[in-house]
PDB file of C-alpha atoms in Angstrom:
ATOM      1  CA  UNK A   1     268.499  -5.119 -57.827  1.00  0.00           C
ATOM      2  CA  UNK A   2     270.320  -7.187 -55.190  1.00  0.00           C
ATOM      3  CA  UNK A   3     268.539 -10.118 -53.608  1.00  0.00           C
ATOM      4  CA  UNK A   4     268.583 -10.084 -49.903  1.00  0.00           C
ATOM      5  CA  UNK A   5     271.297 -12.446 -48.189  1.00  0.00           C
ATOM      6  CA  UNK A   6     269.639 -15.358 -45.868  1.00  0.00           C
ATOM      7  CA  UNK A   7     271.052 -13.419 -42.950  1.00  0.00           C
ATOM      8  CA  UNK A   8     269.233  -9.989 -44.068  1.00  0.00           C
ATOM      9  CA  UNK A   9     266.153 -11.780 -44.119  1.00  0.00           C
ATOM     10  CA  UNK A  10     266.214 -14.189 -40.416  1.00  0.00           C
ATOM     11  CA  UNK A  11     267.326 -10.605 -39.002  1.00  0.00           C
ATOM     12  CA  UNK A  12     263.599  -9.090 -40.355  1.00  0.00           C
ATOM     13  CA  UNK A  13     262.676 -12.332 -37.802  1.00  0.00           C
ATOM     14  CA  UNK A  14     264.912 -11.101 -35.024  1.00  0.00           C
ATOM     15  CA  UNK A  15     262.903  -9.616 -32.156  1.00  0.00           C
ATOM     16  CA  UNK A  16     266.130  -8.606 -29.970  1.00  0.00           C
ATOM     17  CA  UNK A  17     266.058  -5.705 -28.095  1.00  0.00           C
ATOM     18  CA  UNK A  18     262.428  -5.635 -28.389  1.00  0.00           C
ATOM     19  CA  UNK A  19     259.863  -5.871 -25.450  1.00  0.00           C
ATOM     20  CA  UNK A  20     256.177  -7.877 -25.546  1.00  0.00           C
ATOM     21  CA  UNK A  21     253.548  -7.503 -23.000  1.00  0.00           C
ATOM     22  CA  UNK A  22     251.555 -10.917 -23.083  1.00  0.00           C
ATOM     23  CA  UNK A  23     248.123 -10.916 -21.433  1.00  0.00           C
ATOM     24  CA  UNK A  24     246.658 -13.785 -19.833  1.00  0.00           C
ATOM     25  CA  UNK A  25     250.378 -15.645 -20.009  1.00  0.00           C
ATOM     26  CA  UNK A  26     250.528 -17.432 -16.612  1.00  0.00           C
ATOM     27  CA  UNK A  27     249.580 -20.094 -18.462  1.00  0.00           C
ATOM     28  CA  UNK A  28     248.523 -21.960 -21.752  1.00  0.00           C
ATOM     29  CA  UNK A  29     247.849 -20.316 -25.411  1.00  0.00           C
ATOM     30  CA  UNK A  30     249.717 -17.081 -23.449  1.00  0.00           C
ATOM     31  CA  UNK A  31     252.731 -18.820 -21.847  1.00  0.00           C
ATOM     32  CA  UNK A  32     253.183 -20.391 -25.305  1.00  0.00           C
ATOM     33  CA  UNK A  33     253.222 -17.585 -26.956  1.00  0.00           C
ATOM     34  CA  UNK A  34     255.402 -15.227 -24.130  1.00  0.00           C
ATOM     35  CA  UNK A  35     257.684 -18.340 -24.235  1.00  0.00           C
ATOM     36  CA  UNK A  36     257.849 -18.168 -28.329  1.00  0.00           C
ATOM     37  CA  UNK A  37     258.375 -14.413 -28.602  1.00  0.00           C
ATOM     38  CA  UNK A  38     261.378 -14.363 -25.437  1.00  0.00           C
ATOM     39  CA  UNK A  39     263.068 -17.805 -27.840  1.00  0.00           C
ATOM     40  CA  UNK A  40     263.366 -14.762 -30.878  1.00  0.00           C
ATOM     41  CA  UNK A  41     265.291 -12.413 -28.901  1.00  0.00           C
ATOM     42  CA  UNK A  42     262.228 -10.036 -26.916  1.00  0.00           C
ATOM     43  CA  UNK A  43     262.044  -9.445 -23.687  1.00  0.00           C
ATOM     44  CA  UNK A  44     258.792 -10.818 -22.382  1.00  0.00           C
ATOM     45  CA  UNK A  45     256.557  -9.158 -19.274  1.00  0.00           C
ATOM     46  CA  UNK A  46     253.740 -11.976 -18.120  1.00  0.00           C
ATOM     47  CA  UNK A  47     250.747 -10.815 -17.274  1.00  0.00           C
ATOM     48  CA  UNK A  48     248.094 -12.307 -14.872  1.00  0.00           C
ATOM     49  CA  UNK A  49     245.760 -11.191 -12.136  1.00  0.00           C
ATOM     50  CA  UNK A  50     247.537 -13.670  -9.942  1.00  0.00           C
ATOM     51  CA  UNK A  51     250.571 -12.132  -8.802  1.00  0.00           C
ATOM     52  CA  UNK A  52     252.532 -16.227  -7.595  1.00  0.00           C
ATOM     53  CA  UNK A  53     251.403 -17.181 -10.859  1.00  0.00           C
ATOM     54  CA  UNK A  54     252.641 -14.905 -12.865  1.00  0.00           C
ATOM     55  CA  UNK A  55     256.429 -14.576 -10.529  1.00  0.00           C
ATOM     56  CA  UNK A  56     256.495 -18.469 -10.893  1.00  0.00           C
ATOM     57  CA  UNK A  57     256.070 -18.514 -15.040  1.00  0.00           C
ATOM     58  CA  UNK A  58     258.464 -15.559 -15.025  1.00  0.00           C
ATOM     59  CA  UNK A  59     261.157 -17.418 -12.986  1.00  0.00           C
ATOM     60  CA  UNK A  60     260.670 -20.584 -14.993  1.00  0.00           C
ATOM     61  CA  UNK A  61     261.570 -19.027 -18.346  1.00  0.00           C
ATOM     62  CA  UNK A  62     264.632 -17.100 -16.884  1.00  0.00           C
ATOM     63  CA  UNK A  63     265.627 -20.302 -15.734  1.00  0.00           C
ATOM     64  CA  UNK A  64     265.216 -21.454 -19.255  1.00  0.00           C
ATOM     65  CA  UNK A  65     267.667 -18.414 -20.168  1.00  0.00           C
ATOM     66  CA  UNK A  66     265.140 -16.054 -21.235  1.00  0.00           C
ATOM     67  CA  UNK A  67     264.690 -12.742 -20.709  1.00  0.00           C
ATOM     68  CA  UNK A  68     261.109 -11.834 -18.306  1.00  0.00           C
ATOM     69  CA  UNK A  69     259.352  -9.489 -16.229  1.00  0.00           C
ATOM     70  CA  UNK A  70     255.739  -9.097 -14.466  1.00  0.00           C
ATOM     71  CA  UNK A  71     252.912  -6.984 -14.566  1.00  0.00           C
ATOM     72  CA  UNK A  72     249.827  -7.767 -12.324  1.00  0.00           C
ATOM     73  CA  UNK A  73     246.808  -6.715 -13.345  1.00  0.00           C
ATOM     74  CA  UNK A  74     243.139  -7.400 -14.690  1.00  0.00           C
ATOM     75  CA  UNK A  75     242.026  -6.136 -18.237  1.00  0.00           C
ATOM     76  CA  UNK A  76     238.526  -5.658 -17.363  1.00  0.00           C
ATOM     77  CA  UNK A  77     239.688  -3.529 -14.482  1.00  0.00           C
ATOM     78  CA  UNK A  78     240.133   0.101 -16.981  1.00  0.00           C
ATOM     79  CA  UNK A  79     242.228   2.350 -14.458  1.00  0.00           C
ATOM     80  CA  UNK A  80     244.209  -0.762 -13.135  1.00  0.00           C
ATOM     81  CA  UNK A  81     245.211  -1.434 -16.577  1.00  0.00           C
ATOM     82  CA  UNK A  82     246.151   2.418 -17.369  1.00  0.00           C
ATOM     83  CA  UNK A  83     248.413   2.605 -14.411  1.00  0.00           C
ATOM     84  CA  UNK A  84     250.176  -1.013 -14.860  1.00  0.00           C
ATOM     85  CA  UNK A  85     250.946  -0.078 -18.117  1.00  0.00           C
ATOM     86  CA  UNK A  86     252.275   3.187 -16.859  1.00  0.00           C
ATOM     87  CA  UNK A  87     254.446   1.107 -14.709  1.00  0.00           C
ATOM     88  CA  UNK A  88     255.641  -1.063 -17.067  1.00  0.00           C
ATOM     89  CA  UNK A  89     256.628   1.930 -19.031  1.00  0.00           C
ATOM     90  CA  UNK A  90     258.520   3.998 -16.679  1.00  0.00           C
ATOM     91  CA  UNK A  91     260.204   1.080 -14.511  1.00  0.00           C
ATOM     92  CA  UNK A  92     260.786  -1.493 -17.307  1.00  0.00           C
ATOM     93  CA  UNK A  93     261.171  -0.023 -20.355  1.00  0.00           C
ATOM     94  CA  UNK A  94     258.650   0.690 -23.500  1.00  0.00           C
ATOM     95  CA  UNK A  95     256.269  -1.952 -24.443  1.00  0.00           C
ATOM     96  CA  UNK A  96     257.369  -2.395 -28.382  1.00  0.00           C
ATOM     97  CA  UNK A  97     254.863  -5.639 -28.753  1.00  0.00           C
ATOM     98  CA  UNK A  98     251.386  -5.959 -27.377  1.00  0.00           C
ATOM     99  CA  UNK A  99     249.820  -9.248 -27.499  1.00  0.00           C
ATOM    100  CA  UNK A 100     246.069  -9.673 -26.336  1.00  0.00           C
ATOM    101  CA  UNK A 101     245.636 -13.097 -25.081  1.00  0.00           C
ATOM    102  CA  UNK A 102     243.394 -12.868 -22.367  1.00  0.00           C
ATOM    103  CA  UNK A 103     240.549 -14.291 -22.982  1.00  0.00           C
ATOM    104  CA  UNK A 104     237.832 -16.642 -20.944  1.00  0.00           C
ATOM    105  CA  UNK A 105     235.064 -19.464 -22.148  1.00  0.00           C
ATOM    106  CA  UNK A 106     230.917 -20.315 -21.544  1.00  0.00           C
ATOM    107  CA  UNK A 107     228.744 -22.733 -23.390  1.00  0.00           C
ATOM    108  CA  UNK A 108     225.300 -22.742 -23.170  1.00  0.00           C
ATOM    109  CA  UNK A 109     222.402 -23.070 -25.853  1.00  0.00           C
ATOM    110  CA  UNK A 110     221.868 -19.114 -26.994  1.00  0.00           C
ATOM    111  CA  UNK A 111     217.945 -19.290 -25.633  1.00  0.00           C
ATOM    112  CA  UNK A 112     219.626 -20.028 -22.097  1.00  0.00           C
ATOM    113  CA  UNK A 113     222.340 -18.278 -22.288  1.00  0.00           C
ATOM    114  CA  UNK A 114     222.860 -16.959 -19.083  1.00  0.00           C
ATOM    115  CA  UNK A 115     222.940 -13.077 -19.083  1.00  0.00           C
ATOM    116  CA  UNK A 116     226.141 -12.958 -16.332  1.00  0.00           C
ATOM    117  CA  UNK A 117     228.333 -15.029 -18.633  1.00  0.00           C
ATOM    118  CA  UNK A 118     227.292 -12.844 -21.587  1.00  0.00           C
ATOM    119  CA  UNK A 119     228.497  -9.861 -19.657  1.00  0.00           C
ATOM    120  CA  UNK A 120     231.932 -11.820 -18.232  1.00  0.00           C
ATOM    121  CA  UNK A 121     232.386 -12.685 -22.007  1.00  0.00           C
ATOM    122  CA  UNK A 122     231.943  -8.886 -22.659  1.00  0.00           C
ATOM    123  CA  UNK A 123     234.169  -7.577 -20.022  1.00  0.00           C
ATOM    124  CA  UNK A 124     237.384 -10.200 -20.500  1.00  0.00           C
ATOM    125  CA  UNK A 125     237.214 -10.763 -24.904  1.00  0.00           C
ATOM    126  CA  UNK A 126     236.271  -7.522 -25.653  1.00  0.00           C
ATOM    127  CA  UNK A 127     236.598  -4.918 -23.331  1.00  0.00           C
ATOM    128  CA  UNK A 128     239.811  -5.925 -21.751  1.00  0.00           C
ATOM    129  CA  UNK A 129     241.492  -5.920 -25.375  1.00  0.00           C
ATOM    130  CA  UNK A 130     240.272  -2.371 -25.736  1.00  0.00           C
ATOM    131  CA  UNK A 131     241.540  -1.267 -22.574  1.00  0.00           C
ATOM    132  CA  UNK A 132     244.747  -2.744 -22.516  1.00  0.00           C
ATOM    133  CA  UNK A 133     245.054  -1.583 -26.580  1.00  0.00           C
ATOM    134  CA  UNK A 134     244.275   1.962 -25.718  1.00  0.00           C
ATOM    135  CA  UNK A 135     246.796   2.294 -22.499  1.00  0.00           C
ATOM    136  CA  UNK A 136     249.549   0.253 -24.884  1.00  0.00           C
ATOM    137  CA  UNK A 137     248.736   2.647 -27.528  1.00  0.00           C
ATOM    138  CA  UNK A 138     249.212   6.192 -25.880  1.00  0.00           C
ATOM    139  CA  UNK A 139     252.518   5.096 -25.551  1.00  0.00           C
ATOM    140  CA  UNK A 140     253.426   3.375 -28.940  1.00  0.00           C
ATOM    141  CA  UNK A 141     251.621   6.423 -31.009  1.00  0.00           C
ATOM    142  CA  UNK A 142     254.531   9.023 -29.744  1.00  0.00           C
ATOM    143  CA  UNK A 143     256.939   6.528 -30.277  1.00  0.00           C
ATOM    144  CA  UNK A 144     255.635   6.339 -34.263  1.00  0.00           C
ATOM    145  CA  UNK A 145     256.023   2.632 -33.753  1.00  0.00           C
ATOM    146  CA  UNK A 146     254.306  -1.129 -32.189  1.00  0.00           C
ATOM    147  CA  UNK A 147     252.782  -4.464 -32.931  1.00  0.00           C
ATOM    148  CA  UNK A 148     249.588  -5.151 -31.535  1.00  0.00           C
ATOM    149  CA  UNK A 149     248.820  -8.788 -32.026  1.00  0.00           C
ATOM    150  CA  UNK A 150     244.871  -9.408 -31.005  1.00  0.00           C
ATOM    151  CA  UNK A 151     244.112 -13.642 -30.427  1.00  0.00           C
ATOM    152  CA  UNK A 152     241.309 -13.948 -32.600  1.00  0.00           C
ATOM    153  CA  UNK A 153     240.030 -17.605 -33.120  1.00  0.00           C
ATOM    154  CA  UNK A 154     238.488 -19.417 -35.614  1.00  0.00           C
ATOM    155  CA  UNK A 155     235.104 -18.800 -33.946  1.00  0.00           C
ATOM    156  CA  UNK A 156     235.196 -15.580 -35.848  1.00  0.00           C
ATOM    157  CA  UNK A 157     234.592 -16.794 -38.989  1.00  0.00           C
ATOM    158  CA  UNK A 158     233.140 -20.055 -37.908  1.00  0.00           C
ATOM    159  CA  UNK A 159     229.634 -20.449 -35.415  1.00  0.00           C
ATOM    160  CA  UNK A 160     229.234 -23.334 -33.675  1.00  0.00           C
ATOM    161  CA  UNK A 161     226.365 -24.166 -31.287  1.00  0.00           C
ATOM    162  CA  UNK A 162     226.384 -23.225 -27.666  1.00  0.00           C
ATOM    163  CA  UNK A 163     229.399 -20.862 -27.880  1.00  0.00           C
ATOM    164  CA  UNK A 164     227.437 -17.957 -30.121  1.00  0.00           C
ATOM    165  CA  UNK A 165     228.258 -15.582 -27.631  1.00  0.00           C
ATOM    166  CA  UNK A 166     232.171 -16.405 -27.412  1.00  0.00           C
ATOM    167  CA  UNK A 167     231.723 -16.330 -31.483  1.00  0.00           C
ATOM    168  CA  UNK A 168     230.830 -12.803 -30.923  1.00  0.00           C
ATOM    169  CA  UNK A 169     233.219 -11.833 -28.843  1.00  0.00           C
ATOM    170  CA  UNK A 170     236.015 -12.634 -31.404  1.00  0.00           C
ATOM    171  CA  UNK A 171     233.833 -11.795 -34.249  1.00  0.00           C
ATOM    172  CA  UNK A 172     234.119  -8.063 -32.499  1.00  0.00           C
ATOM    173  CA  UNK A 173     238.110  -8.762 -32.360  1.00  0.00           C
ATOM    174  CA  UNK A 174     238.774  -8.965 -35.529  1.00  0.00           C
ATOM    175  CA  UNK A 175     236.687  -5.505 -37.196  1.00  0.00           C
ATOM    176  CA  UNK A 176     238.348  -3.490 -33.487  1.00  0.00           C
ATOM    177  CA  UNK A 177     241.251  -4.938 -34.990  1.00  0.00           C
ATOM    178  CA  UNK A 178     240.938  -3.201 -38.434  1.00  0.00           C
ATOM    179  CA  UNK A 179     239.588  -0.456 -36.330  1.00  0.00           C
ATOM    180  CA  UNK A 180     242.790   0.010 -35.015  1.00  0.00           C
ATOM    181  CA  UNK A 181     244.210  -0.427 -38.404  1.00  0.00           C
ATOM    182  CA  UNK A 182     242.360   2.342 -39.795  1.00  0.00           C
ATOM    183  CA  UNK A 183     243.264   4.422 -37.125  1.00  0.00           C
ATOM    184  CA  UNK A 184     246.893   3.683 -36.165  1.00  0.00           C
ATOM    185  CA  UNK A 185     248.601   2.387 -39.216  1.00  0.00           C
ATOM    186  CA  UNK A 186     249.805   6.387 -40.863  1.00  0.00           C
ATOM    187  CA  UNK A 187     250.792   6.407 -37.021  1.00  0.00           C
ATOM    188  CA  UNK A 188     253.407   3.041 -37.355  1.00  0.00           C
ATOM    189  CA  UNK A 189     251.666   0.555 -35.491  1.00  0.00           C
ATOM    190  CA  UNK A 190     250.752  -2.608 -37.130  1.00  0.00           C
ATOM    191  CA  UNK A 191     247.528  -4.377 -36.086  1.00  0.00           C
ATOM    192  CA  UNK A 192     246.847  -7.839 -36.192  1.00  0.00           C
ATOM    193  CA  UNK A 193     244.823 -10.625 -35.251  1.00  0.00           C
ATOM    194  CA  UNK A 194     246.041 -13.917 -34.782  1.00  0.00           C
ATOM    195  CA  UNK A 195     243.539 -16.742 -35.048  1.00  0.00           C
ATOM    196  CA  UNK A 196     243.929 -20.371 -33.556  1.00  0.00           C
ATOM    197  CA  UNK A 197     241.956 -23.560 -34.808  1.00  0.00           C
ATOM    198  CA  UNK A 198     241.224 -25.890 -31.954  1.00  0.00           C
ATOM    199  CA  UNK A 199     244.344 -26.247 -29.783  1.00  0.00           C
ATOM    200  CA  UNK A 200     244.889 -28.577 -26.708  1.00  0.00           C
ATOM    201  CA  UNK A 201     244.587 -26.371 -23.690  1.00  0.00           C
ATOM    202  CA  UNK A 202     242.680 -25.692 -20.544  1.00  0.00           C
ATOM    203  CA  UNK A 203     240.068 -23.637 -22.001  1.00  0.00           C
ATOM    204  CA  UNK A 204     238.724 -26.363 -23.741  1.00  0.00           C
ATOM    205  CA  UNK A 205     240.066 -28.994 -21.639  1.00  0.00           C
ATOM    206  CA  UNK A 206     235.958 -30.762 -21.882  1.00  0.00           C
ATOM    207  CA  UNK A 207     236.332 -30.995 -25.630  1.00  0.00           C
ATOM    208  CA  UNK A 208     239.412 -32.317 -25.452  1.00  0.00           C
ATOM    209  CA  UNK A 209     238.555 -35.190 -23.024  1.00  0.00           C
ATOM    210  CA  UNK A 210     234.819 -35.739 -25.270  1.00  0.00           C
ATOM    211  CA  UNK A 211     235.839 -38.875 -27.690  1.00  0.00           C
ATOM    212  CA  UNK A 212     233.072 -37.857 -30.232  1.00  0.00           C
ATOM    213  CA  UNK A 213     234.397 -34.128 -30.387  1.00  0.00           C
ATOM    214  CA  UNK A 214     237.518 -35.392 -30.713  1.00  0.00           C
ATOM    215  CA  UNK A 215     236.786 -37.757 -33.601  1.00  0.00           C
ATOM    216  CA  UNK A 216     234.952 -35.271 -35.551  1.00  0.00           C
ATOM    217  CA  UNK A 217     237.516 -32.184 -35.282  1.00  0.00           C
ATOM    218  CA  UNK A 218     240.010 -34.335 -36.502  1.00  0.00           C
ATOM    219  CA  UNK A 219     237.789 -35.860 -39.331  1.00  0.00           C
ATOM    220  CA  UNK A 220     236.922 -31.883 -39.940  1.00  0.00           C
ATOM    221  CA  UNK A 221     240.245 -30.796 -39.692  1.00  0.00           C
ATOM    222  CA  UNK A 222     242.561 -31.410 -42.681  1.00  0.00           C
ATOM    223  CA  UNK A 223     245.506 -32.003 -40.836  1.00  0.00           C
ATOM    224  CA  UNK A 224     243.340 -34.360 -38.665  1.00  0.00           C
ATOM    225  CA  UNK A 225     244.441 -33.135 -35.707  1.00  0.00           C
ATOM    226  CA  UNK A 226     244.764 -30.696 -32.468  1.00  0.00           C
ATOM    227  CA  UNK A 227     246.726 -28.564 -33.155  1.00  0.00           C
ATOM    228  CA  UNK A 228     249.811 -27.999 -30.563  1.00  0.00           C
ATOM    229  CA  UNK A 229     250.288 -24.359 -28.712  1.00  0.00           C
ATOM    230  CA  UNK A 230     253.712 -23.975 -29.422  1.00  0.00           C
ATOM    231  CA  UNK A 231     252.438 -24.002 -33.327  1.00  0.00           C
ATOM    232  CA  UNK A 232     251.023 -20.503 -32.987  1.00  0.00           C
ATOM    233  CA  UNK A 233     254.631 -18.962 -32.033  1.00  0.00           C
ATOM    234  CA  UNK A 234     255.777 -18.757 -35.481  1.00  0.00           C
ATOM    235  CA  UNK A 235     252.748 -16.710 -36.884  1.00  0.00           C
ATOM    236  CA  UNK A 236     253.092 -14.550 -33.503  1.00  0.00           C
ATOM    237  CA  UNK A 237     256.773 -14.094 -34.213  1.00  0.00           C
ATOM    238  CA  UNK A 238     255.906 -13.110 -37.865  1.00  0.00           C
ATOM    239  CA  UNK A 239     253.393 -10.494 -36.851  1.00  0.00           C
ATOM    240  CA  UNK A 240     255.677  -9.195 -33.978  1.00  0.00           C
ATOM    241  CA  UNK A 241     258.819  -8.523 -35.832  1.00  0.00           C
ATOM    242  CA  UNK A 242     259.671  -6.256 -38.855  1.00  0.00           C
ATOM    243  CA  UNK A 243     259.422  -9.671 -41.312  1.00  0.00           C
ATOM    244  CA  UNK A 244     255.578  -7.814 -41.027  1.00  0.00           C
ATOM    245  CA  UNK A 245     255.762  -3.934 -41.156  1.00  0.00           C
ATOM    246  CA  UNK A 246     253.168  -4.017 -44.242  1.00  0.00           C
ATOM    247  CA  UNK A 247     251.028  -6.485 -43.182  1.00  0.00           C
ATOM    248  CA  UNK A 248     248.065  -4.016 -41.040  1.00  0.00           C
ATOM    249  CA  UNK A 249     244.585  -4.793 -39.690  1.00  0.00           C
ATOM    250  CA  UNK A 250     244.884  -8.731 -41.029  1.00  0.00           C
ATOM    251  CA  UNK A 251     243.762 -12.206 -39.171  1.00  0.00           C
ATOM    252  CA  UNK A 252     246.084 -14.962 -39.677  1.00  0.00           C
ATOM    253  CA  UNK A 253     244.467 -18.296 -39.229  1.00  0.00           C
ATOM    254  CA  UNK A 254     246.694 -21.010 -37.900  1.00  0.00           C
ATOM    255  CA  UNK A 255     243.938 -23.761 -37.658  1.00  0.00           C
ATOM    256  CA  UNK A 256     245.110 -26.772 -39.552  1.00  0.00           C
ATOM    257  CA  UNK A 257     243.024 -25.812 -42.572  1.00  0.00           C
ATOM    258  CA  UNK A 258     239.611 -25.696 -41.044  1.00  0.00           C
ATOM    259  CA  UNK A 259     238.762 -22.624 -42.494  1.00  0.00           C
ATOM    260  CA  UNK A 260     239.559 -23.730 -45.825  1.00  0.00           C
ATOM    261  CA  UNK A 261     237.223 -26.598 -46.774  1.00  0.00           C
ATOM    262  CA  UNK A 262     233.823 -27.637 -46.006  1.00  0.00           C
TER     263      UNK A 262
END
């Protein structure tokens, strides 16, 4: 049996002449990753409900020689989402690469909890991956091919107090993604979560700046560490490109080790 050339095997890497819709990507985990995926050869669309945003991230990475459209519109927002993606589709091209990054924050203790951040955690984690999923998916399913990459986090596996809700949220994640595993795989789309250990962004922007959080994630962590958002693009690359075709309804964790040890 021949063994693969080093060329056959960075082309299974290649994402050229592919497309990626990136929720949530005006900014942080999402422009990292939108910024990652257009660097392997796709061309990106950015997605936020804020419309300057969104034209100002896209103009930044052209400018940076990539290749990037936009698409306005909110996932929690079900027949805005069916008819951007529609729009995407018919005046951009077909939307090879899904990647569900949108995804908002709350902390309280669980016997406060307040039930309107509950139901905002709901609507944005959960319900906006389904939506935008299902609209992607219509279109990929004819096709008989797609990647849909779901961010997960290491709060699915791991609770921590005051975020139980959150927890849930991505808890949910990853079994809708083996859902759509179960579902879409015969079909040729290939499902996966992608999970991220504590990273230095806005979302958690108050951990971040807390010395004592600090001290112990990086005492907890066996890189002892944050971990950096352009870190994630490799796993996202992996799980967008054909280096992954067999690899269906699985979470990747890319947190440093902190799932690994106690």
């Amino acid at each position: 049996m021949r063994q693969p050339a080093m060329n056959d095997i960075l082309k299974l890497f290649s994402l050229s002449g592919r497309r990626a819709l990136i929720t949530g990507s005006g900014r942080g985990i999402g422009l990292a990753l939108a910024r990652g995926l257009a660097g392997a050869g796709a061309a990106v669309v950015i997605n936020d409900r804020n419309e300057q945003k969104a034209t100002a991230v896209a103009a930044q990475l052209r400018d940076e020689g990539l290749v990037a459209d936009i698409s306005i519109f909110d996932v929690t927002q079900r027949e805005e989402v069916s008819a951007a993606i529609n729009k995407v589709e018919e005046r951009i091209g077909s939307i090879d690469i899904l990647v569900n990054n949108a995804g908002i924050q709350r902390r309280a203790p669980l016997d406060t909890f307040p039930a309107d951040d509950w139901n905002d955690l709901l609507r944005v984690n959960l319900d906006g991956v389904f939506h935008v999923s299902q609209a992607v998916a219509r279109h990929m399913l004819p096709r008989g091919r797609g990647k849909i990459i779901n961010l997960c986090s290491v709060q699915g596996e791991l609770a921590r107090p005051g975020i139980a809700p959150y927890a849930a949220t991505k808890g949910a994640i990853r079994m809708l993604t083996k859902g759509m595993c179960a579902e879409w795989a015969s079909r040729g789309i290939q499902a996966n979560a992608l999970a991220p250990g504590y990273f230095a962004t806005d979302l958690n922007r108050a951990l971040v700046d807390d010395p004592d959080f600090s001290d112990w994630l990086c005492k907890r962590t066996p890189t002892g560490r944050w971990g950096r958002v352009e870190e994630l693009c490799g796993a996202a690359v992996f799980l967008a490109s054909a280096a992954s075709d067999f690899v269906n309804g699985q979470t990747l964790f890319v947190d440093g080790g902190l799932t690994s040890v106690v």
